[in-house]
mmCIF file of C-alpha atoms in Angstrom:
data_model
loop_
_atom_site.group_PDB
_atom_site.id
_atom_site.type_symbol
_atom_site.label_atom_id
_atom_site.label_comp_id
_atom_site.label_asym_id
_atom_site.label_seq_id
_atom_site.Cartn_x
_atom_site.Cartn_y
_atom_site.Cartn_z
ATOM 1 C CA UNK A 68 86.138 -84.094 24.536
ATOM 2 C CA UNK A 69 86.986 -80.936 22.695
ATOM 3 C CA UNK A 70 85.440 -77.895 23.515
ATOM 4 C CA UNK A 71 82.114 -77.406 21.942
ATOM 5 C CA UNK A 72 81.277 -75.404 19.363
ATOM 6 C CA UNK A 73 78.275 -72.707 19.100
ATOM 7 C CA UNK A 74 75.788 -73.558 16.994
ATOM 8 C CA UNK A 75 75.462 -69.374 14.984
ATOM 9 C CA UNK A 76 72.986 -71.331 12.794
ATOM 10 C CA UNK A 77 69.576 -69.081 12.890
ATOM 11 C CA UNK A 78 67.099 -71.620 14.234
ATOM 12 C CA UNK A 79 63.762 -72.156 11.933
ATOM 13 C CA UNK A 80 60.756 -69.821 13.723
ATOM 14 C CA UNK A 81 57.281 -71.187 14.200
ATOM 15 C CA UNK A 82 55.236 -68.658 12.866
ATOM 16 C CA UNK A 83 51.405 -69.824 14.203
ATOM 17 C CA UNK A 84 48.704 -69.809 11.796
ATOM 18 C CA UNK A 85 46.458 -67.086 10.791
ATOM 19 C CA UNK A 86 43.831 -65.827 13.214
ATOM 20 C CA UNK A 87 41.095 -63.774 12.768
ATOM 21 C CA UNK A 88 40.860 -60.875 12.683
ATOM 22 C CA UNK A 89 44.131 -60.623 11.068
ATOM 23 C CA UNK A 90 46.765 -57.419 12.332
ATOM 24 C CA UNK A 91 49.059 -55.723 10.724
ATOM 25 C CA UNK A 92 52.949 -56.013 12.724
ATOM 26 C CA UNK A 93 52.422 -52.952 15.720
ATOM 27 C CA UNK A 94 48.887 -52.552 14.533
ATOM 28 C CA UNK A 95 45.477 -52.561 16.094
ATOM 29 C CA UNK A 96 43.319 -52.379 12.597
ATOM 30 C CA UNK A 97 42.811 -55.659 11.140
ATOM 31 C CA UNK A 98 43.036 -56.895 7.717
ATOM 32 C CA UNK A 99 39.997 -57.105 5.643
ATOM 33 C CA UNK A 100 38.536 -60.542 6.160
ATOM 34 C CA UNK A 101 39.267 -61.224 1.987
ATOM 35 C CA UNK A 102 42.665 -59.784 1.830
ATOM 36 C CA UNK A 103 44.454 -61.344 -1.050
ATOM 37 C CA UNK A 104 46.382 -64.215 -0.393
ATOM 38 C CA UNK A 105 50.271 -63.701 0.646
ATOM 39 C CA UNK A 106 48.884 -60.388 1.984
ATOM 40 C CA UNK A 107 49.018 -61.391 5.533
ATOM 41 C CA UNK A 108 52.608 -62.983 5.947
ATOM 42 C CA UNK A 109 53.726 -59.472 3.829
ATOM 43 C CA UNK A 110 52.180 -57.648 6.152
ATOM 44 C CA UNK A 111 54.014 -59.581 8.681
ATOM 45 C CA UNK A 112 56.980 -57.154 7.704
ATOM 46 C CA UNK A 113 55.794 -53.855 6.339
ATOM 47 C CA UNK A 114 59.609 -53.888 4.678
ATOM 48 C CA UNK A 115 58.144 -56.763 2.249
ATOM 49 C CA UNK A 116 55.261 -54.663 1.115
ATOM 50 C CA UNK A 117 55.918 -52.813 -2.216
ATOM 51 C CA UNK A 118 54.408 -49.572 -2.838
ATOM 52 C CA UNK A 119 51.497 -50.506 -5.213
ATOM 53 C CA UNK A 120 50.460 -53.517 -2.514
ATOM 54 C CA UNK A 121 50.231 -51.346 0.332
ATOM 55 C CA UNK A 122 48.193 -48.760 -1.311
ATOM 56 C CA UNK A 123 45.854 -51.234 -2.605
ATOM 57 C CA UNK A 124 45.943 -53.067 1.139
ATOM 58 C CA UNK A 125 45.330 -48.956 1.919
ATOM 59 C CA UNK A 126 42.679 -48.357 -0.372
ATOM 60 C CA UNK A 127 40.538 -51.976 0.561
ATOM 61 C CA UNK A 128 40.932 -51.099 4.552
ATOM 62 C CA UNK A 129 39.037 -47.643 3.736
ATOM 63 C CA UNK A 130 36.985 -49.457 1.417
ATOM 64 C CA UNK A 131 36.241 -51.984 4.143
ATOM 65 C CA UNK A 132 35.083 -49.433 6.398
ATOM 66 C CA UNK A 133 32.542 -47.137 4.053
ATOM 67 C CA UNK A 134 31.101 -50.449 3.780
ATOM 68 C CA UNK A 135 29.970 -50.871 7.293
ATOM 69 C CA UNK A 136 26.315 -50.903 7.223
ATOM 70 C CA UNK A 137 25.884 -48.140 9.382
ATOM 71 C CA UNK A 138 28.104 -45.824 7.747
ATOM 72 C CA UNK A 139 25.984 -47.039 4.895
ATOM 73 C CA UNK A 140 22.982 -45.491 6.687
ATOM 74 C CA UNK A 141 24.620 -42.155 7.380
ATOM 75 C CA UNK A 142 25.703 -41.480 3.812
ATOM 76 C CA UNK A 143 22.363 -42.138 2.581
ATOM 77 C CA UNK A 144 20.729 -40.193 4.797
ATOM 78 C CA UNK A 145 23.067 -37.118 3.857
ATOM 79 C CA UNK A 146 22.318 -37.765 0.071
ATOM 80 C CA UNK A 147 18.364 -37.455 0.710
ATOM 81 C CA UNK A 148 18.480 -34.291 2.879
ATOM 82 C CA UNK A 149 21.112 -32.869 0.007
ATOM 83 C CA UNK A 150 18.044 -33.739 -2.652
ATOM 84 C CA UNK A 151 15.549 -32.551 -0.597
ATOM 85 C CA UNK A 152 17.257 -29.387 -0.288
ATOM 86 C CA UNK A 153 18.417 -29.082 -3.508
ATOM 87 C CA UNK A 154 14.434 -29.290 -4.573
ATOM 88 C CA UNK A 155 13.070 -27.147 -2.412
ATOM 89 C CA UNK A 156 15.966 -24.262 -2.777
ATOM 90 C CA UNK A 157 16.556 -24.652 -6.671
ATOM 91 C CA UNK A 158 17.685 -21.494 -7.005
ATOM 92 C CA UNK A 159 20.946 -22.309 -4.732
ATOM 93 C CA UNK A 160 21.648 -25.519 -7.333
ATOM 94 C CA UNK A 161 21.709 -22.603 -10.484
ATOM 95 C CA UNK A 162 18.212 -24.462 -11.098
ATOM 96 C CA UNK A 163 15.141 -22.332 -12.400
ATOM 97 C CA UNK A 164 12.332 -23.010 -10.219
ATOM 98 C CA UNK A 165 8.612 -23.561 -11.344
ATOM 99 C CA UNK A 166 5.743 -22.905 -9.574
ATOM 100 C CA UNK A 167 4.768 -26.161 -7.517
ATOM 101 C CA UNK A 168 0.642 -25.913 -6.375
ATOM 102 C CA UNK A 169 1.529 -27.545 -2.964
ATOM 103 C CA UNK A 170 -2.114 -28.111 -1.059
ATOM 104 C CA UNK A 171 -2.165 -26.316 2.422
ATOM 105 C CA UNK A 172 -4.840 -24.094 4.380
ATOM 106 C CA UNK A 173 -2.777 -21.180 3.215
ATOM 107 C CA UNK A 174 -2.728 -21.151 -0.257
ATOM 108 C CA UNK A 175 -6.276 -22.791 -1.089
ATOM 109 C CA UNK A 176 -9.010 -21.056 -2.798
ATOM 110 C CA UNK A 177 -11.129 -18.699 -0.933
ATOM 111 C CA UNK A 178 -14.826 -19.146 -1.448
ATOM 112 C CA UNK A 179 -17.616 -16.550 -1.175
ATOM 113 C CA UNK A 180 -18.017 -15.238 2.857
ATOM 114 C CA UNK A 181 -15.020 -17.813 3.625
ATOM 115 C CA UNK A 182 -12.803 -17.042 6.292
ATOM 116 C CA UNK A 183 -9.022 -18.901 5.543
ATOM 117 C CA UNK A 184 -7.431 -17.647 8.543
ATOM 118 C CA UNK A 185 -9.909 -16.719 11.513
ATOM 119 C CA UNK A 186 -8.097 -14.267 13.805
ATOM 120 C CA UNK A 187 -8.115 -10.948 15.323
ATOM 121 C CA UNK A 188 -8.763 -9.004 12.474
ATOM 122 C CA UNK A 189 -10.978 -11.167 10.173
ATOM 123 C CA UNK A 190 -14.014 -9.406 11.254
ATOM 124 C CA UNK A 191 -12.537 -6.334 8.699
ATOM 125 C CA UNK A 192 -14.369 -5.364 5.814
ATOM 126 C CA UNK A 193 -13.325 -2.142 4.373
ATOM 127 C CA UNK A 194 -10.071 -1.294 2.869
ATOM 128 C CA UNK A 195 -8.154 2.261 3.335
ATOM 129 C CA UNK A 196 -5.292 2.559 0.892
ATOM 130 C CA UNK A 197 -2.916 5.901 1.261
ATOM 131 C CA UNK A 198 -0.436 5.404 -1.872
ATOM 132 C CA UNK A 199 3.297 6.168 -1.002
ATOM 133 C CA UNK A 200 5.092 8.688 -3.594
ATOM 134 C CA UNK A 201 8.551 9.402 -1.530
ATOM 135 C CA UNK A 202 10.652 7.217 1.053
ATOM 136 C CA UNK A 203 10.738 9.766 4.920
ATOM 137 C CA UNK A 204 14.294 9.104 5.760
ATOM 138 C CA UNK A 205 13.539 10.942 9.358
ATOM 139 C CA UNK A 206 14.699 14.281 10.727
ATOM 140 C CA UNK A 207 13.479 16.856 13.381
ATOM 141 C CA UNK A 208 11.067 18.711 10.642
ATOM 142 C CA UNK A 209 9.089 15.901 10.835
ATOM 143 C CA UNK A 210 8.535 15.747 7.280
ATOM 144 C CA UNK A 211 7.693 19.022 6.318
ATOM 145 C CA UNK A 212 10.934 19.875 4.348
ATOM 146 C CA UNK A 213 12.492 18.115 1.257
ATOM 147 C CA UNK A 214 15.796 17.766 2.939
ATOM 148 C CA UNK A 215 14.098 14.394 4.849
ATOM 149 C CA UNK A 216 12.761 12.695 1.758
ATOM 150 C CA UNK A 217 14.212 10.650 -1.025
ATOM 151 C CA UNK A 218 12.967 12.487 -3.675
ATOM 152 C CA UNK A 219 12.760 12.597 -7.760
ATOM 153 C CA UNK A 220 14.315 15.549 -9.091
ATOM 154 C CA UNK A 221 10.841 16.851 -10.053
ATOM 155 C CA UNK A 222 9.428 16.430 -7.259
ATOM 156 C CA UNK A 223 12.209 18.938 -5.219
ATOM 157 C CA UNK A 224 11.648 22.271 -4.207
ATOM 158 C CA UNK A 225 7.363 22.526 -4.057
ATOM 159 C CA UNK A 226 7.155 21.220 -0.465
ATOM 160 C CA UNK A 227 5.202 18.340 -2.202
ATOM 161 C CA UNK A 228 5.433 16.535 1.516
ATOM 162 C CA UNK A 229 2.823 18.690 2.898
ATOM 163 C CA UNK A 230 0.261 17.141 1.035
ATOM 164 C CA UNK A 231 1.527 13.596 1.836
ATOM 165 C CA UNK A 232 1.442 14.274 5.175
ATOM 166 C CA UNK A 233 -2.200 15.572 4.499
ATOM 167 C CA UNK A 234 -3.101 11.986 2.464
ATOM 168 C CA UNK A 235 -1.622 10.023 5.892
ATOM 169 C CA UNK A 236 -3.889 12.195 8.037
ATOM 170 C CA UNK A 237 -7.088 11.248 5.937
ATOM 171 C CA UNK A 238 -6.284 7.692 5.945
ATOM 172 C CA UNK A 239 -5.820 7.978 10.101
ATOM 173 C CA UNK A 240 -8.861 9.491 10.457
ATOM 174 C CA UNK A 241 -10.643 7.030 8.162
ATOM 175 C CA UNK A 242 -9.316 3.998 9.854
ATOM 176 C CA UNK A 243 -10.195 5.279 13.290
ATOM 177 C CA UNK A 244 -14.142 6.358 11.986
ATOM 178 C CA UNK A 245 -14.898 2.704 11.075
ATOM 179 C CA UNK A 246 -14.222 0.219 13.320
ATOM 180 C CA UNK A 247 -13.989 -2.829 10.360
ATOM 181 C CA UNK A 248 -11.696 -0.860 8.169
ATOM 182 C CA UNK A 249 -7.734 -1.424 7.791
ATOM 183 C CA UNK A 250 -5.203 0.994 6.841
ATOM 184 C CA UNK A 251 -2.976 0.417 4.269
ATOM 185 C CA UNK A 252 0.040 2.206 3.433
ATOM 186 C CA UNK A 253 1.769 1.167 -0.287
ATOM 187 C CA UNK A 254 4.774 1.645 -1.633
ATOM 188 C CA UNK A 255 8.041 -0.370 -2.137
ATOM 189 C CA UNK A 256 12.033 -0.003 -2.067
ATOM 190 C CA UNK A 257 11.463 2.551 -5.183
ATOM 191 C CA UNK A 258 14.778 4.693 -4.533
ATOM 192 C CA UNK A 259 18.416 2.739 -4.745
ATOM 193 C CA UNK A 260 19.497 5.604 -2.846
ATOM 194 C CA UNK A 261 17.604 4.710 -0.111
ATOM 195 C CA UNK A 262 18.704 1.203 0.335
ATOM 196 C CA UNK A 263 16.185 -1.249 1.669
ATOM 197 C CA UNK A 264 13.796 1.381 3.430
ATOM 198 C CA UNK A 265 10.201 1.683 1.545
ATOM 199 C CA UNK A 266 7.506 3.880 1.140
ATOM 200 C CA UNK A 267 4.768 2.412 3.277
ATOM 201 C CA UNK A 268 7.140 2.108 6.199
ATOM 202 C CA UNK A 269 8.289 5.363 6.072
ATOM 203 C CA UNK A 270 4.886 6.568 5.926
ATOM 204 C CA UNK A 271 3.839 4.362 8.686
ATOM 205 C CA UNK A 272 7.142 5.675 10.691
ATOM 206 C CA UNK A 273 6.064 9.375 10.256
ATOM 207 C CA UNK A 274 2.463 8.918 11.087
ATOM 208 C CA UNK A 275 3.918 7.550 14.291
ATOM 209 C CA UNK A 276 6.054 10.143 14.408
ATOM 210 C CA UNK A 277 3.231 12.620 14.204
ATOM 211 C CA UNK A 278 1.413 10.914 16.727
ATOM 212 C CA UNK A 279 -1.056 10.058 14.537
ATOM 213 C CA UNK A 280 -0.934 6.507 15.794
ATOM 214 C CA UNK A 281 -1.357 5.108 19.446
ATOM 215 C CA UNK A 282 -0.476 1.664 20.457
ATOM 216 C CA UNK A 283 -4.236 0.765 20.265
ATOM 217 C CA UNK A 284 -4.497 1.519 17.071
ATOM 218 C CA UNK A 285 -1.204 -0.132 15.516
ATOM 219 C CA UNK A 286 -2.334 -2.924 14.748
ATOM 220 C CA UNK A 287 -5.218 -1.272 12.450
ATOM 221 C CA UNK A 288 -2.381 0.336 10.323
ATOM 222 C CA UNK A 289 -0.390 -1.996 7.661
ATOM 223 C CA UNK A 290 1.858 -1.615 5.214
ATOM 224 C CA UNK A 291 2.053 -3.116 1.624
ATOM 225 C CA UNK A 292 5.929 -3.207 0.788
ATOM 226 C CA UNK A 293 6.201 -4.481 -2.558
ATOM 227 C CA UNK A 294 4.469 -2.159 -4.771
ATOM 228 C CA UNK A 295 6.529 -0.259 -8.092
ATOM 229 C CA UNK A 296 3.173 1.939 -9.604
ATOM 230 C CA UNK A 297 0.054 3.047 -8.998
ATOM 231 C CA UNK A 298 -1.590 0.285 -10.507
ATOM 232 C CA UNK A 299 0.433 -2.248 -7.669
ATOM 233 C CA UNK A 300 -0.652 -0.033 -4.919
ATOM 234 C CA UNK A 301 -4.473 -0.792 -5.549
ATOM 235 C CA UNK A 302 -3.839 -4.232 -6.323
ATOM 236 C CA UNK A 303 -1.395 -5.344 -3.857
ATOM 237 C CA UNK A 304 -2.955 -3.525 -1.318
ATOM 238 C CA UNK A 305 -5.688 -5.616 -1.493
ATOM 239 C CA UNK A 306 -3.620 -8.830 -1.513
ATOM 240 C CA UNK A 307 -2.087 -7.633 1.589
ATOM 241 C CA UNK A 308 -5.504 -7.200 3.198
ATOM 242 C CA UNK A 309 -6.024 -10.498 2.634
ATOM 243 C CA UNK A 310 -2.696 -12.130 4.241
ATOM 244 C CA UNK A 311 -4.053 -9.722 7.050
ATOM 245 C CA UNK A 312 -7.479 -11.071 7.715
ATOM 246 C CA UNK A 313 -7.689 -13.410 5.428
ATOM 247 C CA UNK A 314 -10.377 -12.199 3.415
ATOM 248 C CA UNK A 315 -10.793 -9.931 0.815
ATOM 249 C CA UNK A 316 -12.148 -6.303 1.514
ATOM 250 C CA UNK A 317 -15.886 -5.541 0.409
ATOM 251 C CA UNK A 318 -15.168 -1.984 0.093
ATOM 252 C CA UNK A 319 -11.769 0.108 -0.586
ATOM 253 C CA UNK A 320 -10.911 3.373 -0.318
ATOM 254 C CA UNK A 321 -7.810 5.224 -2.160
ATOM 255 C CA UNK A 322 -6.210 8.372 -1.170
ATOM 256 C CA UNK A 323 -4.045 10.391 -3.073
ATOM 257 C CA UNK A 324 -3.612 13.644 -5.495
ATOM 258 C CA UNK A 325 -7.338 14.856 -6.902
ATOM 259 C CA UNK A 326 -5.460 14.863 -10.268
ATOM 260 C CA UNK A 327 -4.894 10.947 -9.997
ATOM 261 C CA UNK A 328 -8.671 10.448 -9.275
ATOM 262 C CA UNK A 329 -9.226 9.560 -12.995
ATOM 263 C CA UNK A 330 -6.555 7.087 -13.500
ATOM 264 C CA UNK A 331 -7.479 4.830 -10.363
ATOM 265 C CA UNK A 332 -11.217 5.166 -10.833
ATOM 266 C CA UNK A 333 -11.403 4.595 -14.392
ATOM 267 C CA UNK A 334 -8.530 2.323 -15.410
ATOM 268 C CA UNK A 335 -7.156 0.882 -12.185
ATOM 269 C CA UNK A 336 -10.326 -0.404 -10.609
ATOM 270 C CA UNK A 337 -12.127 -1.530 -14.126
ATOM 271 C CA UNK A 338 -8.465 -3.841 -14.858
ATOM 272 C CA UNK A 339 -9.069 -5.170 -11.651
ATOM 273 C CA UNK A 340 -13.181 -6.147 -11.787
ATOM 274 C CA UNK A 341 -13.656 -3.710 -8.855
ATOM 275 C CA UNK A 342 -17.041 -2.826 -8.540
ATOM 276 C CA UNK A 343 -17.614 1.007 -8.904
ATOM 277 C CA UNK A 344 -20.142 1.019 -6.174
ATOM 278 C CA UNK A 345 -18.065 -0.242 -3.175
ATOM 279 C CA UNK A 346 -14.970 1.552 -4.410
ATOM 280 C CA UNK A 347 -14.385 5.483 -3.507
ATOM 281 C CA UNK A 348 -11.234 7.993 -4.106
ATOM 282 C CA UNK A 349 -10.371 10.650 -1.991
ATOM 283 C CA UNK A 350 -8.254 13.624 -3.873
ATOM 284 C CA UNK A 351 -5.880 15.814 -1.626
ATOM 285 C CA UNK A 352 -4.069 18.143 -3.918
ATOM 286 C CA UNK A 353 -1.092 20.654 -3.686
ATOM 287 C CA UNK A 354 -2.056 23.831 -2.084
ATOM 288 C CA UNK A 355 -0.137 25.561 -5.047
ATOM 289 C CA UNK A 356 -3.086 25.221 -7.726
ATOM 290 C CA UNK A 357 -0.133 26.294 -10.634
ATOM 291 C CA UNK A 358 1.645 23.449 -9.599
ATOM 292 C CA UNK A 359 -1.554 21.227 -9.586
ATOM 293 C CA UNK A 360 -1.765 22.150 -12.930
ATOM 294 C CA UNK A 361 2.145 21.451 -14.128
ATOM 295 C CA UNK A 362 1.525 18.261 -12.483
ATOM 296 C CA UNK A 363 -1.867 16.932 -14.215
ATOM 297 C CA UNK A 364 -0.262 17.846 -17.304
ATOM 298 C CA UNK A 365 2.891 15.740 -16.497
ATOM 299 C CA UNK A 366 0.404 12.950 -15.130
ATOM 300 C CA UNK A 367 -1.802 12.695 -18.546
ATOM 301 C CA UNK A 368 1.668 12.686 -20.862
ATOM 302 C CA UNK A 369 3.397 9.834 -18.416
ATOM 303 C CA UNK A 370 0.658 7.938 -16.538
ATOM 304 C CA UNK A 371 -2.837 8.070 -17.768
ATOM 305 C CA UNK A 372 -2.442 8.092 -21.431
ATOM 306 C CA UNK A 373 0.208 4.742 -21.020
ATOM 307 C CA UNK A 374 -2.455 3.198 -18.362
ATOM 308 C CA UNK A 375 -5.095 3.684 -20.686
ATOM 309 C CA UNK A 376 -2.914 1.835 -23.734
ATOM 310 C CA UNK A 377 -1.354 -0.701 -21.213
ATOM 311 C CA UNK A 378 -3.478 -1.030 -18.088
ATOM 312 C CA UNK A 379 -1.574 -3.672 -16.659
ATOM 313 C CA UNK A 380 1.797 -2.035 -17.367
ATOM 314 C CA UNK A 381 3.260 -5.062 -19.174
ATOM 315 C CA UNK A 382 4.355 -3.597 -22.753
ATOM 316 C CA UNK A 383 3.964 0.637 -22.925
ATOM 317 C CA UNK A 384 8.071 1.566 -22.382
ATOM 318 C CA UNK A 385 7.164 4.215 -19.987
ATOM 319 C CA UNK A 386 5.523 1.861 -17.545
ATOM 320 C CA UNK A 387 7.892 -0.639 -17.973
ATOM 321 C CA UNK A 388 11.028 1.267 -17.621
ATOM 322 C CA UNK A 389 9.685 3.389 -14.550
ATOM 323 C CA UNK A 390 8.795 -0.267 -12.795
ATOM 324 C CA UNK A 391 12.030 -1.630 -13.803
ATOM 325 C CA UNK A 392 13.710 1.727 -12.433
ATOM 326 C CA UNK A 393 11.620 1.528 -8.568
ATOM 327 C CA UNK A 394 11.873 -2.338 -8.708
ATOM 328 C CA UNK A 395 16.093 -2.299 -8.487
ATOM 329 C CA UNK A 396 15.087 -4.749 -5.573
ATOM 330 C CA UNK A 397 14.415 -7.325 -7.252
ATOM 331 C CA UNK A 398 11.246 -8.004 -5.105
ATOM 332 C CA UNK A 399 8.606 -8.580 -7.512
ATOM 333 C CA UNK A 400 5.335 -9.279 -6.758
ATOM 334 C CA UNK A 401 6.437 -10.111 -3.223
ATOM 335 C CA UNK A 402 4.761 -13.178 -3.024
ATOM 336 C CA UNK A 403 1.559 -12.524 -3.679
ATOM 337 C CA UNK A 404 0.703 -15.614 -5.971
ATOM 338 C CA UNK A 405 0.755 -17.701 -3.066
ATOM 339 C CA UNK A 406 -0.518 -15.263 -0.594
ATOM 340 C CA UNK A 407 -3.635 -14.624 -3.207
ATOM 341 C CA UNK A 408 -3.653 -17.513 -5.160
ATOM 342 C CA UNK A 409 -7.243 -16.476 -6.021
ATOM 343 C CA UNK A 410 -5.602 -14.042 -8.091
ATOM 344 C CA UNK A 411 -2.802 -15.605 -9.404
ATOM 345 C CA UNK A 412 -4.019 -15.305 -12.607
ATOM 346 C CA UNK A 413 -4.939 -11.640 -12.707
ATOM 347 C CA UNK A 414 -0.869 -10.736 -11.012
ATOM 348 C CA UNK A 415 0.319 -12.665 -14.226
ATOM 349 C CA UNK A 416 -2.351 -11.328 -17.064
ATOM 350 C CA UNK A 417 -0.586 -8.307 -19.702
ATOM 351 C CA UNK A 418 -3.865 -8.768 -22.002
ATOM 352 C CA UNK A 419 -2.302 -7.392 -25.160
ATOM 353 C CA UNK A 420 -3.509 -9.106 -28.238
ATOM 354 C CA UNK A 421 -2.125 -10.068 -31.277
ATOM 355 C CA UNK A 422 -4.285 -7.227 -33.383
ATOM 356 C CA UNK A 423 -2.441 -4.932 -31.046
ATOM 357 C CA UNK A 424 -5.510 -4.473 -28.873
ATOM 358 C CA UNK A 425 -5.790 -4.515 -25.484
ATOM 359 C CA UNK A 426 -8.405 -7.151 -23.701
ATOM 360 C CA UNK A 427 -9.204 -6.540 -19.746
ATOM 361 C CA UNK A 428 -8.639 -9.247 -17.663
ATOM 362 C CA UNK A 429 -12.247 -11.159 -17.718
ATOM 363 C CA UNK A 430 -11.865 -14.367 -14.998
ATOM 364 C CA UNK A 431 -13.254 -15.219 -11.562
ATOM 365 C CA UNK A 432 -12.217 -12.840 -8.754
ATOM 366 C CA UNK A 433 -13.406 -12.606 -5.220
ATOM 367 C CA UNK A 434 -15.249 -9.490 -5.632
ATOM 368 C CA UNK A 435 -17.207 -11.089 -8.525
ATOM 369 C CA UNK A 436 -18.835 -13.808 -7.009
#
């Protein structure tokens, strides 16, 4: 026989049938259960794939796995804790936000004698409010010069501080005389050049300062950070007695210039329903009875007269520009609507009529049960 000859011939290969789960050549991640058909022997050699297959193969394999029930789960649970978010922070969606009346022991209705937050302090009845004019930056003087106060440019160079100090005293010695009365010192962020500091915690800071308050007695001492004019320190004040004790005071006492006695007697506390008898004014002036006099004069021109025309400060320019000017903040009414949604109403009312004429606010308040 002659020598025999190699058979070079490539011999058929038995390729076994498809199994599933079905693997890509050197890969662990199988092929979606309804690949196309073909799709499988392809993948057999990635060289056979063309472009457009294998991004479609790609595309169904990612597909494939989105579509796993609990991934399923997870991206619906991120979608409702995005829309709950988004409705309870419209503001960070570009969204204007409305007021939403959301039932809770904190915002409901007070009624006559009722308590809405029995605590340490609900057993106070009489409010003391000292009204903030200047922001105390701090200093060794201990307020007695101009140099540590923010001031207005007419308020420089009278030593106007000594008298504020003398309106803090009267509302220490006040608060400590009657045991159910809480001190309240207003005034908001009404310098830019001050930054975030206010009035009432300056004031509170240099009664400290002063000694004029003892860890006994501060928690009997408050302050009311939100207010832009006089008209906001009598109001506010009182809503901030009422986050504090969680009533409204029976009685409240202001203290400020003499010269201001008119305006928060006889405009502030009749725009508000305050009754005359439970409300009193205590009037610390300047020492400096010329300057007393320059200053009623600028008070009437700028103050009174506009309160009188505008009592809720809503439409007079004067008003509205100086409340624009101390309320750079933005802060508004600080809250206070939901705080004191008894008087929601009364924080929103301008009362300016279409005659021109000016109606007082007329609805239910607490003090006119």
């Amino acid at each position: 026989m002659g020598p025999s000859r190699l058979n070079l011939a490539p011999s058929p290969i038995q390729m076994p049938p498809p199994q599933s789960p079905r693997f890509l050549s050197g890969s662990t991640s199988p092929l979606p259960l309804w690949s196309p058909p073909g799709l499988y022997e392809k993948a057999k050699s990635p060289s056979y794939l063309s472009l457009s297959e294998l991004a479609a193969f790609s595309t169904k394999s990612r597909l494939s796995k989105i579509l796993r029930p609990k991934t399923l789960v997870v991206m619906f649970l991120i979608t409702l804790c995005t829309v709950a978010f988004i409705f309870l922070n419209p503001g960070s969606a570009g969204l204007v936000q409305l007021p939403i009346d959301i039932p809770s022991k904190e915002v409901q209705s007070q009624k006559p004698g009722e308590v809405l937050n029995p605590g340490p302090f609900s057993d106070k009845k009489h409010l003391v409010v000292v009204a903030g004019h200047a922001i105390w930056k701090g200093g060794p003087m201990l307020g007695e010069v101009d140099e540590e106060w923010t001031l207005e440019p007419y308020q420089k160079g009278h030593n106007e501080s000594l008298t504020w100090i003398e309106h803090i005293e009267k509302g220490v010695e006040i608060m400590s005389a009657d045991p159910e009365s809480l001190l309240v010192f207003s005034g908001g962020e009404t310098r830019a050049s001050s930054g975030p500091r206010t009035e009432s915690q300056s004031y509170w800071n240099l009664a400290d300062t002063r000694n004029l308050l003892t860890p006994d007695t501060y928690p009997l001492a408050t302050t009311e950070i939100f207010a832009r004019d006089s008209f906001e320190n009598l109001l506010f004040s009182i809503c901030r007695f009422r986050e504090y004790t969680g009533i409204y005071p029976k009685s409240v006492t202001v203290i400020g210039y003499e010269f201001k006695r008119h305006r928060f007697s006889q405009v502030h506390r009749p725009a508000i329903l305050f009754p005359e008898d439970r409300f009193t004014y205590v009037g610390i002036d300047h020492k400096n009875q010329t300057l007393v006099d320059e200053m009623a004069k600028f008070e009437k021109s700028h103050s009174l007269v506009p309160f009188e025309k505008d009592p809720y400060a809503c439409f007079e320019e004067v008003l509205v520009e100086k409340k624009k000017s101390r309320g750079w903040a933005g802060r508004g009414t600080g809250g206070y609507e939901r705080s004191c949604p008894e008087l929601q109403a009364l924080l929103r009312y301008c009362g300016l009529q279409k005659d021109g004429t000016v109606k007082l606010y007329d609805g239910p308040l607490p003090w006119t049960h």
